Amino acid sequence: MAARHQAEEEDKEEEEQQGQRGLSFKCLRSFRHKIREDNWRRQQDPALLPTQEPEEKKIALELLETEQAYVNRLHLLDQVFYTELMKEAKNGKTVPEEVVKMIFSNISSIYQFHAKFFLPELQKRMEDWSCNPRIGDVIQKLAPFLKMYGEYVKNFDKAVELITVWSEKSPPFQDLIADIQKRKACANLTLQHHMLEPVQRIPRYELLLKDYVRKLPPESPDRDDAEKALEMIFMVAKHSNAAIAEMERLQNLWVVYQRLGLEDGIVDPSNELIKEGPIQKISTRNNSTSEKYLFLFNNMLLYCVPKVIQVGAEFQVHLRINVDSMKVRELNDAQFPHTFLVSGKQRTLELQAFQDAIDRKEKRSETFKTAVHGLETGTPALKTEELGRRAPQWVRDNLVTMCMRCKEPFNAIMRRRHHCRACGYVVCARCSDYKAELQYDGNRLNRVCQECYIFLTGHLVLEDREGKHKGILEKGAAEVSGKSLLCSSLQLLDKNGKGGTRGWFVIPQDDPLVLYIYAAPQDVRAHASIPLLGYQVRDLPQGDSRHLFQLVQSRQVYTFVADTEELKQRWMRTMARSAAGITHLEEGEDMDSSDEAE
């Protein structure tokens, strides 16, 4: 009795800590983790136990005793709480009848099963224990019916929420529950606490049965049935856990849909949210970033914009990309580190992760790999067969200083930048004065460059530049940089050392004795080159926090400024080798690759 009183006192303390709100799924999980032999099975006085009883019979008796107590709790829930609340609901004095039914779910079926079937069967078996010492076959009959608990468990969190909501809305409802809770049968515990009993019961069956099987002698006639019963109870417990997980998934999914404004075509209970989070969108026009938000589901990626006035929804969906047609590629960008490209048929997005998300980069990459079946690392250009069928990646304006088709330099007045909607190149007005239907844009006419126009329509144009010889300076910076000994941004100072121009410098693998100078990393033509053979490379002391070095030959001097000391040393080593006529790497020597320099 002292042990029982102590257990009841502990239950009261737990209830006071939980508060009137009741039990959420987090609380439910914590309760289920507490179901262990050392804190829920009643500790009996050894002096009161029969000294000669076998261990397995003691556990069977404990099962019977706890089942009797459990049926009493079910009687309280079904025949007292449910019956009296439903009676008042029918009289229209408290809450609608449907609310009471939703709170108690299928508790009546659970009560009837245990009170009229399982408990009598168990009692009869224990009375005949001396001639038939077994309970495994009885529990095997019980196990299939325990699946009815799945419905109750899934409804549990909603039931607790309904009790809280209607207790605030309907004082008579709250008063009736409080009145029942004061009765002796309730043992000073709340309705929510009693409603938790069915949720905890299946794990308790599993623990008791495990102990029973462990204590059975090897020659026991109940061993086979008991082991089969334990396996069946385990599957039922798994079914119950799956019901909890599914209910929690649906609740979380509904919260996400509400944040998105319940937009048509998005709400689908079969969807699975994989990841969500803020992201930076890189603008190809003004070279700036703006904050956006991504939701990655198992079947789609939602590109969203946070709403300024969050009434009814937190985000507005700007773009939906189907995962089936989505491609993801990591980018190497010196100006915007930690960037990646998300490409769908209708749109291509260049995105940058926030700094606090960089530590989770591997996890993020794995998430996208799982979603899109592999992360691409190829070139940004579209494959020929995809031209017009998939939105291209636009080359950013600041990465080019000349038209990527005719190679004429841009200026603010006479020659302005335009983007080809088919290939994404930055071109001048003259080279993009064409229209073609693009499949990814619903076959609407879009501005395209001359080369894409010819490919997409099959029409020839009067001015055909094909066949023009491509000089060494007309090799594209991106093409050369991809196969280079070293490439990066440097500043070339003028003769007085006070000013100069910044550009993109490349020493190609296929022309390792020449330094090519581009105005921007994506330019299609170099504007200058320096033959390196015979030059001397000199280190200059650091001045004004600048990392200086020189190329010197007779009276010709070139002074360079690198962004870091490490980059400066790499350029000096590479230039010295080229100046000495060394065109190949010795065995075991690493090449300074463009990826590292960038």
XYZ file of C-alpha atoms in Angstrom:
598
model
C 0.000 0.000 0.000
C 2.860 2.343 0.783
C 4.363 1.700 -2.647
C 0.990 2.348 -4.318
C 0.563 5.584 -2.382
C 4.052 6.689 -3.436
C 3.269 5.937 -7.092
C 0.048 7.941 -6.898
C 1.915 10.861 -5.338
C 4.454 10.782 -8.181
C 1.620 10.752 -10.731
C 0.097 13.817 -9.058
C 3.402 15.676 -9.198
C 3.780 14.847 -12.898
C 0.259 16.078 -13.600
C 0.885 19.373 -11.815
C 4.004 19.911 -13.944
C 2.118 19.148 -17.162
C -0.496 21.812 -16.399
C -4.037 21.956 -17.583
C -2.973 22.016 -21.272
C -2.535 18.265 -21.262
C -0.149 16.166 -23.313
C 1.367 16.941 -26.695
C 3.175 14.444 -28.907
C 6.515 15.515 -27.412
C 5.126 14.812 -23.963
C 3.645 11.570 -25.242
C 7.034 10.415 -26.511
C 8.669 11.281 -23.195
C 6.023 9.235 -21.348
C 6.535 6.300 -23.674
C 10.296 6.432 -23.055
C 9.577 6.261 -19.313
C 7.764 2.950 -19.639
C 10.437 0.743 -18.107
C 10.229 -2.077 -15.641
C 11.814 -0.047 -12.862
C 9.305 2.800 -12.818
C 5.870 1.486 -13.737
C 5.675 -2.125 -12.584
C 4.434 -2.242 -9.030
C 7.080 -3.255 -6.499
C 5.500 -5.828 -4.221
C 6.590 -6.838 -0.757
C 8.535 -10.123 -1.105
C 6.949 -11.339 2.174
C 3.502 -11.194 0.545
C 4.507 -13.255 -2.509
C 4.188 -17.068 -2.544
C 7.679 -18.381 -1.962
C 7.334 -21.518 -4.119
C 5.691 -19.919 -7.190
C 7.764 -20.106 -10.416
C 8.955 -16.806 -11.868
C 6.883 -17.102 -15.032
C 3.676 -17.485 -12.990
C 4.513 -14.371 -10.965
C 4.791 -12.393 -14.200
C 1.533 -13.898 -15.505
C -0.190 -12.873 -12.277
C 1.250 -9.394 -12.647
C -0.175 -9.257 -16.180
C -3.592 -10.230 -14.828
C -3.420 -7.663 -12.010
C -2.398 -4.817 -14.309
C -5.069 -5.854 -16.834
C -7.748 -5.603 -14.133
C -6.529 -2.110 -13.210
C -6.403 -1.167 -16.906
C -9.994 -2.298 -17.506
C -11.064 -0.126 -14.560
C -9.396 2.876 -16.252
C -11.124 2.046 -19.534
C -14.449 1.802 -17.683
C -13.803 5.265 -16.238
C -13.071 6.721 -19.687
C -15.930 5.033 -21.549
C -18.719 4.549 -19.021
C -18.139 7.682 -16.949
C -16.377 10.474 -18.862
C -17.674 9.633 -22.339
C -21.182 8.640 -21.247
C -21.796 11.683 -19.043
C -20.253 14.176 -21.487
C -22.300 12.713 -24.339
C -25.485 12.899 -22.254
C -24.931 16.616 -21.599
C -23.981 17.195 -25.243
C -27.261 15.655 -26.420
C -29.083 18.033 -24.111
C -27.233 20.908 -25.782
C -25.727 22.115 -22.506
C -21.992 21.753 -23.143
C -20.454 20.994 -26.555
C -21.619 19.426 -29.855
C -21.933 15.637 -29.862
C -19.353 15.321 -32.641
C -16.749 16.995 -30.441
C -17.243 14.406 -27.691
C -16.988 11.597 -30.255
C -13.755 13.043 -31.651
C -12.250 13.361 -28.154
C -12.834 9.729 -27.202
C -12.357 8.200 -30.662
C -12.856 4.396 -30.494
C -12.423 4.061 -26.716
C -15.740 2.149 -26.468
C -14.461 -0.622 -28.763
C -11.208 -0.861 -26.812
C -13.091 -1.101 -23.509
C -15.523 -3.741 -24.752
C -12.698 -5.901 -26.113
C -10.674 -5.886 -22.903
C -13.607 -6.140 -20.496
C -15.584 -8.874 -22.313
C -12.866 -10.861 -24.028
C -9.261 -10.514 -22.977
C -9.643 -10.068 -19.210
C -12.094 -13.026 -18.823
C -9.820 -15.230 -20.954
C -6.823 -14.280 -18.852
C -8.683 -14.854 -15.592
C -9.830 -18.289 -16.722
C -6.329 -19.263 -17.767
C -4.823 -18.240 -14.427
C -7.480 -20.252 -12.579
C -6.427 -23.345 -14.576
C -2.689 -22.627 -14.264
C -1.961 -25.804 -12.294
C -3.123 -28.015 -15.159
C -2.432 -25.678 -18.086
C 0.433 -23.270 -17.265
C 0.427 -21.052 -20.346
C -0.747 -17.626 -21.550
C 1.017 -17.380 -24.943
C -1.960 -18.710 -26.900
C -4.331 -16.227 -25.216
C -2.089 -13.292 -26.056
C -1.837 -14.520 -29.649
C -5.632 -14.138 -29.854
C -5.314 -10.659 -28.346
C -2.608 -9.303 -30.647
C -4.572 -8.834 -33.922
C -7.250 -6.816 -32.115
C -4.655 -4.430 -30.684
C -4.325 -2.811 -34.098
C -7.472 -0.891 -33.202
C -5.169 1.181 -30.969
C -3.705 2.808 -34.071
C -6.840 4.909 -34.561
C -6.852 5.968 -30.904
C -3.150 6.891 -30.906
C -3.435 8.939 -34.108
C -6.337 10.857 -32.594
C -4.697 11.422 -29.193
C -3.044 14.792 -29.804
C -6.176 16.162 -31.482
C -8.278 14.922 -28.566
C -6.130 16.707 -25.998
C -6.289 19.898 -28.063
C -10.093 19.675 -28.263
C -10.351 19.322 -24.479
C -8.257 22.477 -24.026
C -10.112 24.517 -26.665
C -13.621 23.592 -25.510
C -12.742 24.008 -21.840
C -12.069 27.661 -22.674
C -15.126 28.057 -24.929
C -17.648 26.184 -22.778
C -17.546 26.662 -18.968
C -20.230 23.934 -18.431
C -17.994 21.482 -20.314
C -15.022 22.415 -18.134
C -17.099 22.221 -14.937
C -18.427 18.744 -15.740
C -14.908 17.404 -16.389
C -13.655 19.015 -13.174
C -16.559 17.465 -11.244
C -15.783 13.951 -12.528
C -12.081 14.409 -11.808
C -12.905 15.009 -8.117
C -14.452 11.562 -7.744
C -12.622 8.782 -5.950
C -12.340 6.638 -9.100
C -10.184 9.321 -10.750
C -7.570 9.186 -7.959
C -7.060 12.963 -8.261
C -5.810 12.602 -11.855
C -7.002 14.605 -14.883
C -8.931 13.315 -17.881
C -5.848 13.790 -20.056
C -3.807 11.585 -17.738
C -6.349 8.770 -17.894
C -6.528 9.100 -21.700
C -2.809 8.378 -21.863
C -3.322 4.854 -20.436
C -4.336 3.182 -23.743
C -1.333 4.753 -25.473
C 1.008 3.276 -22.869
C -0.631 -0.145 -22.688
C 0.908 -1.829 -25.739
C 4.521 -1.047 -24.737
C 3.714 -2.446 -21.291
C 2.413 -5.683 -22.815
C 5.665 -5.943 -24.749
C 7.839 -5.440 -21.640
C 5.888 -7.937 -19.534
C 5.915 -10.557 -22.278
C 9.656 -10.135 -22.822
C 10.227 -10.790 -19.130
C 7.839 -13.754 -19.236
C 9.670 -15.384 -22.171
C 13.031 -14.762 -20.510
C 11.927 -16.518 -17.309
C 10.312 -19.527 -19.036
C 12.217 -22.818 -18.609
C 13.543 -24.231 -21.911
C 11.192 -27.230 -21.637
C 8.090 -25.105 -20.955
C 5.075 -26.047 -23.142
C 4.315 -22.315 -23.493
C 7.658 -21.297 -24.989
C 6.701 -21.516 -28.682
C 3.350 -19.760 -28.203
C 4.867 -17.101 -25.962
C 7.653 -16.303 -28.452
C 5.109 -16.031 -31.304
C 2.921 -13.813 -29.122
C 5.886 -11.569 -28.330
C 6.638 -11.174 -32.036
C 3.001 -10.271 -32.722
C 2.940 -7.715 -29.901
C 6.165 -6.221 -31.259
C 4.545 -5.748 -34.684
C 1.513 -4.103 -33.072
C 3.800 -1.745 -31.142
C 5.570 -0.946 -34.400
C 2.194 -0.240 -36.004
C 1.332 2.101 -33.122
C 4.649 3.941 -33.448
C 4.105 4.288 -37.187
C 0.677 5.786 -36.503
C 2.251 8.384 -34.205
C 4.938 9.210 -36.772
C 2.391 9.526 -39.588
C 0.148 11.790 -37.520
C 3.070 14.019 -36.601
C 4.170 14.179 -40.262
C 0.710 15.278 -41.371
C 0.536 17.904 -38.635
C 3.931 19.353 -39.577
C 2.979 19.282 -43.270
C -0.253 21.159 -42.574
C 1.672 23.867 -40.690
C 3.946 24.311 -43.727
C 0.965 24.551 -46.075
C -0.564 27.240 -43.858
C 2.705 29.216 -43.994
C 2.423 29.023 -47.796
C -1.151 30.292 -47.830
C -2.751 26.945 -48.776
C -2.076 27.584 -52.473
C -3.833 25.406 -55.042
C -1.731 22.638 -56.503
C 0.599 22.476 -53.491
C -1.523 21.013 -50.674
C -1.145 17.232 -50.876
C -1.084 14.946 -47.793
C 1.186 12.471 -49.606
C 4.019 14.997 -49.863
C 7.064 14.790 -47.610
C 8.966 17.892 -46.507
C 12.700 17.137 -46.783
C 14.241 20.502 -45.932
C 13.458 24.208 -45.684
C 15.505 27.327 -45.052
C 16.555 30.839 -46.130
C 18.756 31.364 -49.164
C 20.337 34.247 -51.089
C 19.271 34.764 -54.726
C 22.028 36.206 -56.953
C 20.851 38.738 -59.533
C 22.442 38.468 -62.968
C 21.532 42.085 -63.767
C 22.867 44.203 -60.894
C 25.229 41.662 -59.320
C 23.459 41.818 -55.948
C 21.758 39.332 -53.641
C 18.307 39.228 -52.064
C 16.892 36.949 -49.380
C 14.498 34.208 -50.474
C 13.236 30.964 -48.919
C 13.208 27.377 -50.192
C 10.943 24.437 -49.358
C 12.219 21.106 -50.704
C 9.598 18.356 -50.881
C 9.963 14.846 -52.229
C 8.409 15.922 -55.535
C 8.998 19.683 -55.871
C 11.133 22.651 -54.871
C 9.256 25.825 -53.914
C 11.097 29.126 -54.403
C 9.399 31.639 -52.108
C 9.571 35.279 -51.056
C 8.879 36.314 -47.443
C 5.755 38.491 -47.266
C 6.169 41.953 -45.770
C 2.694 41.883 -44.230
C 2.222 38.328 -42.988
C -1.564 38.061 -42.905
C -2.771 34.542 -43.553
C 0.553 33.356 -44.994
C 4.224 33.795 -44.200
C 5.550 33.248 -47.745
C 4.460 33.778 -51.322
C 5.391 31.055 -53.801
C 7.168 32.569 -56.813
C 8.308 29.411 -58.561
C 7.697 25.675 -58.420
C 10.331 23.309 -59.870
C 9.449 19.645 -60.237
C 12.113 17.361 -58.785
C 11.827 14.968 -61.745
C 13.229 17.617 -64.101
C 15.439 19.456 -61.600
C 19.228 19.617 -61.844
C 21.611 20.933 -59.177
C 25.206 21.977 -59.770
C 27.807 23.478 -57.437
C 29.518 26.645 -58.693
C 33.027 27.997 -58.168
C 32.543 31.740 -57.818
C 35.215 33.981 -56.288
C 32.796 36.868 -55.719
C 29.951 34.769 -54.298
C 31.324 31.729 -52.447
C 29.141 28.735 -51.517
C 26.875 29.142 -54.531
C 24.951 26.486 -56.429
C 22.681 26.378 -59.446
C 19.161 24.947 -59.413
C 17.801 24.354 -62.893
C 14.256 23.472 -63.890
C 12.588 23.433 -67.279
C 10.988 26.843 -66.757
C 13.630 28.673 -64.724
C 17.231 28.516 -63.548
C 18.211 29.963 -60.156
C 21.679 30.919 -58.969
C 21.656 30.699 -55.169
C 24.052 31.317 -52.301
C 23.876 29.642 -48.903
C 23.943 31.766 -45.742
C 27.097 31.575 -43.676
C 25.391 29.759 -40.790
C 24.333 27.061 -43.251
C 27.825 26.434 -44.603
C 28.631 24.036 -41.744
C 25.731 21.900 -42.931
C 26.869 22.027 -46.558
C 27.528 18.310 -46.823
C 24.137 17.501 -45.402
C 22.491 19.966 -47.783
C 24.312 18.467 -50.744
C 23.236 14.980 -49.722
C 19.643 16.192 -49.434
C 19.705 17.529 -52.982
C 21.505 14.424 -54.252
C 18.753 12.276 -52.776
C 16.071 14.472 -54.313
C 17.492 14.863 -57.820
C 19.471 11.621 -58.108
C 22.947 13.104 -58.361
C 24.717 16.432 -58.214
C 26.050 17.672 -61.553
C 29.458 19.276 -61.851
C 29.597 19.921 -65.596
C 29.866 23.158 -67.539
C 27.168 25.810 -67.271
C 26.289 25.639 -70.960
C 23.136 23.751 -71.918
C 23.482 20.597 -73.955
C 22.455 21.087 -77.562
C 19.405 18.849 -77.226
C 18.211 20.926 -74.236
C 18.421 24.279 -76.019
C 14.998 25.903 -75.834
C 13.586 23.048 -73.746
C 15.168 24.062 -70.422
C 15.761 27.517 -68.921
C 19.482 28.404 -69.204
C 21.819 29.818 -66.592
C 22.292 33.488 -67.357
C 25.885 34.707 -67.432
C 26.135 37.626 -65.000
C 26.569 41.063 -66.590
C 29.683 41.971 -64.607
C 31.549 38.885 -65.849
C 31.819 40.103 -69.441
C 33.040 43.313 -71.064
C 32.249 42.368 -74.669
C 29.539 40.597 -76.642
C 29.989 36.844 -76.300
C 29.097 36.383 -79.996
C 30.639 39.220 -82.037
C 33.245 40.165 -79.376
C 32.587 43.893 -79.685
C 33.091 45.766 -76.368
C 30.054 46.986 -74.430
C 29.507 50.593 -73.413
C 26.766 52.417 -71.548
C 25.327 54.215 -74.589
C 25.868 52.591 -77.976
C 26.312 48.906 -77.147
C 24.304 47.590 -74.237
C 24.067 44.107 -72.700
C 21.229 41.670 -73.452
C 20.697 38.031 -72.541
C 19.874 35.279 -74.990
C 16.885 33.455 -73.500
C 17.988 30.173 -75.060
C 21.679 29.864 -74.108
C 22.026 32.551 -71.393
C 24.955 34.369 -73.077
C 25.424 38.137 -72.697
C 25.199 39.604 -76.196
C 24.747 42.957 -77.896
C 21.505 44.175 -79.479
C 22.774 43.413 -82.989
C 23.575 39.786 -82.132
C 20.277 39.250 -80.292
C 17.900 40.843 -82.776
C 16.056 37.555 -83.328
C 12.935 35.847 -81.948
C 12.361 32.122 -81.520
C 9.772 29.951 -79.791
C 11.094 28.396 -76.567
C 9.470 25.204 -75.330
C 10.234 25.873 -71.650
C 8.292 29.157 -71.883
C 5.156 27.658 -73.389
C 6.430 28.097 -76.987
C 6.241 31.882 -76.668
C 8.574 34.039 -78.777
C 11.705 35.114 -76.893
C 14.808 37.155 -77.678
C 17.665 34.870 -78.747
C 21.133 35.245 -80.233
C 21.857 34.536 -83.878
C 23.406 31.107 -83.324
C 20.482 29.903 -81.199
C 18.031 31.325 -83.754
C 19.623 29.287 -86.549
C 19.633 26.110 -84.426
C 16.060 26.478 -83.132
C 14.367 27.585 -86.367
C 16.635 26.169 -89.097
C 16.493 29.563 -90.879
C 19.669 31.042 -92.336
C 20.497 34.713 -91.866
C 22.074 37.026 -94.408
C 25.019 37.856 -92.208
C 26.825 34.601 -91.503
C 29.994 34.770 -89.474
C 30.691 31.044 -89.580
C 34.087 30.060 -90.918
C 35.839 33.070 -89.417
C 39.300 32.080 -88.126
C 39.513 32.032 -84.372
C 42.772 33.712 -83.337
C 44.577 32.862 -80.127
C 43.315 36.004 -78.399
C 39.739 35.043 -79.306
C 39.720 31.952 -77.119
C 37.113 32.444 -74.373
C 38.336 33.117 -70.852
C 36.116 30.397 -69.393
C 37.341 27.892 -71.996
C 41.000 28.685 -71.332
C 40.602 28.909 -67.546
C 39.102 25.440 -67.405
C 42.419 24.028 -68.700
C 45.032 26.311 -67.212
C 48.195 26.114 -65.132
C 46.859 29.023 -63.105
C 44.126 31.631 -63.440
C 42.750 34.311 -61.153
C 41.964 37.974 -60.849
C 45.022 40.313 -60.630
C 45.690 44.025 -60.939
C 48.258 45.251 -63.450
C 49.733 48.585 -62.316
C 50.694 51.409 -64.653
C 54.269 52.676 -64.950
C 54.116 55.032 -61.970
C 52.639 52.289 -59.785
C 49.734 54.405 -58.555
C 46.916 53.078 -60.707
C 46.129 50.285 -63.076
C 43.499 47.924 -64.411
C 42.068 44.804 -62.871
C 41.508 41.788 -65.086
C 41.406 38.036 -65.416
C 44.862 36.494 -65.984
C 45.393 33.004 -67.410
C 48.381 30.790 -68.302
C 46.818 27.998 -70.438
C 48.045 24.414 -70.319
C 48.206 24.254 -74.121
C 50.172 27.534 -74.319
C 52.177 27.585 -71.061
C 54.722 30.224 -72.103
C 52.166 33.021 -72.542
C 50.142 35.058 -70.023
C 46.692 36.051 -71.374
C 44.808 39.032 -69.980
C 41.002 39.225 -70.101
C 38.820 42.062 -68.894
C 36.412 39.598 -67.187
C 36.256 35.835 -66.455
C 33.566 35.134 -69.092
C 34.953 37.267 -71.916
C 35.317 35.475 -75.227
C 38.478 37.347 -76.290
C 41.674 38.370 -74.498
C 42.652 42.005 -74.961
C 46.389 41.469 -74.370
C 49.066 38.802 -73.913
C 52.607 38.695 -72.517
C 55.196 36.114 -73.762
C 56.840 34.954 -70.517
C 59.986 33.280 -71.890
C 63.131 35.088 -70.718
C 61.461 37.229 -68.051
C 62.630 37.354 -64.453
C 60.151 37.197 -61.600
C 60.845 39.537 -58.689
C 59.273 39.665 -55.257
C 58.535 43.165 -53.944
C 58.170 44.104 -50.291
C 54.561 44.435 -49.188
C 53.448 48.037 -49.415
C 50.149 49.559 -48.320
C 48.977 46.031 -47.495
C 49.344 45.113 -51.175
C 50.912 41.855 -52.358
C 53.264 43.038 -55.182
C 55.511 41.186 -57.649
C 57.076 41.979 -61.035
C 57.979 40.548 -64.432
C 61.249 42.145 -65.633
C 63.103 41.840 -68.966
C 65.592 44.508 -70.004
C 63.644 47.784 -69.731
C 60.222 46.162 -69.814
C 58.640 45.907 -66.344
C 55.152 44.654 -65.401
C 53.973 45.107 -61.809
C 51.133 42.966 -60.471
C 49.006 43.043 -57.300
C 47.526 39.796 -55.948
C 44.632 39.545 -53.498
C 46.558 37.397 -50.995
C 50.158 36.514 -50.210
C 49.463 32.866 -50.981
C 48.079 33.713 -54.437
C 51.081 35.952 -55.104
C 53.538 33.142 -54.310
C 51.680 30.740 -56.592
C 51.781 33.208 -59.483
C 55.496 33.804 -58.939
C 56.231 30.056 -59.004
C 54.123 29.443 -62.117
C 55.519 32.467 -64.004
C 59.111 31.516 -63.091
C 58.638 28.047 -64.592
C 57.126 29.487 -67.770
C 59.889 32.103 -68.023
C 62.475 29.293 -67.781
C 60.747 27.338 -70.560
C 59.504 24.529 -68.293
C 56.293 23.315 -69.937
C 55.574 20.128 -67.999
C 55.193 19.141 -64.341
C 57.679 16.851 -62.717
C 56.414 13.605 -61.181
C 54.645 14.171 -57.855
C 54.321 17.944 -58.354
C 50.855 19.476 -58.019
C 49.518 21.876 -60.612
C 48.033 25.187 -59.403
C 44.547 24.658 -60.740
C 42.044 27.304 -61.585
C 39.610 25.943 -59.003
C 42.113 26.601 -56.229
C 42.950 30.070 -57.492
C 39.376 31.095 -57.761
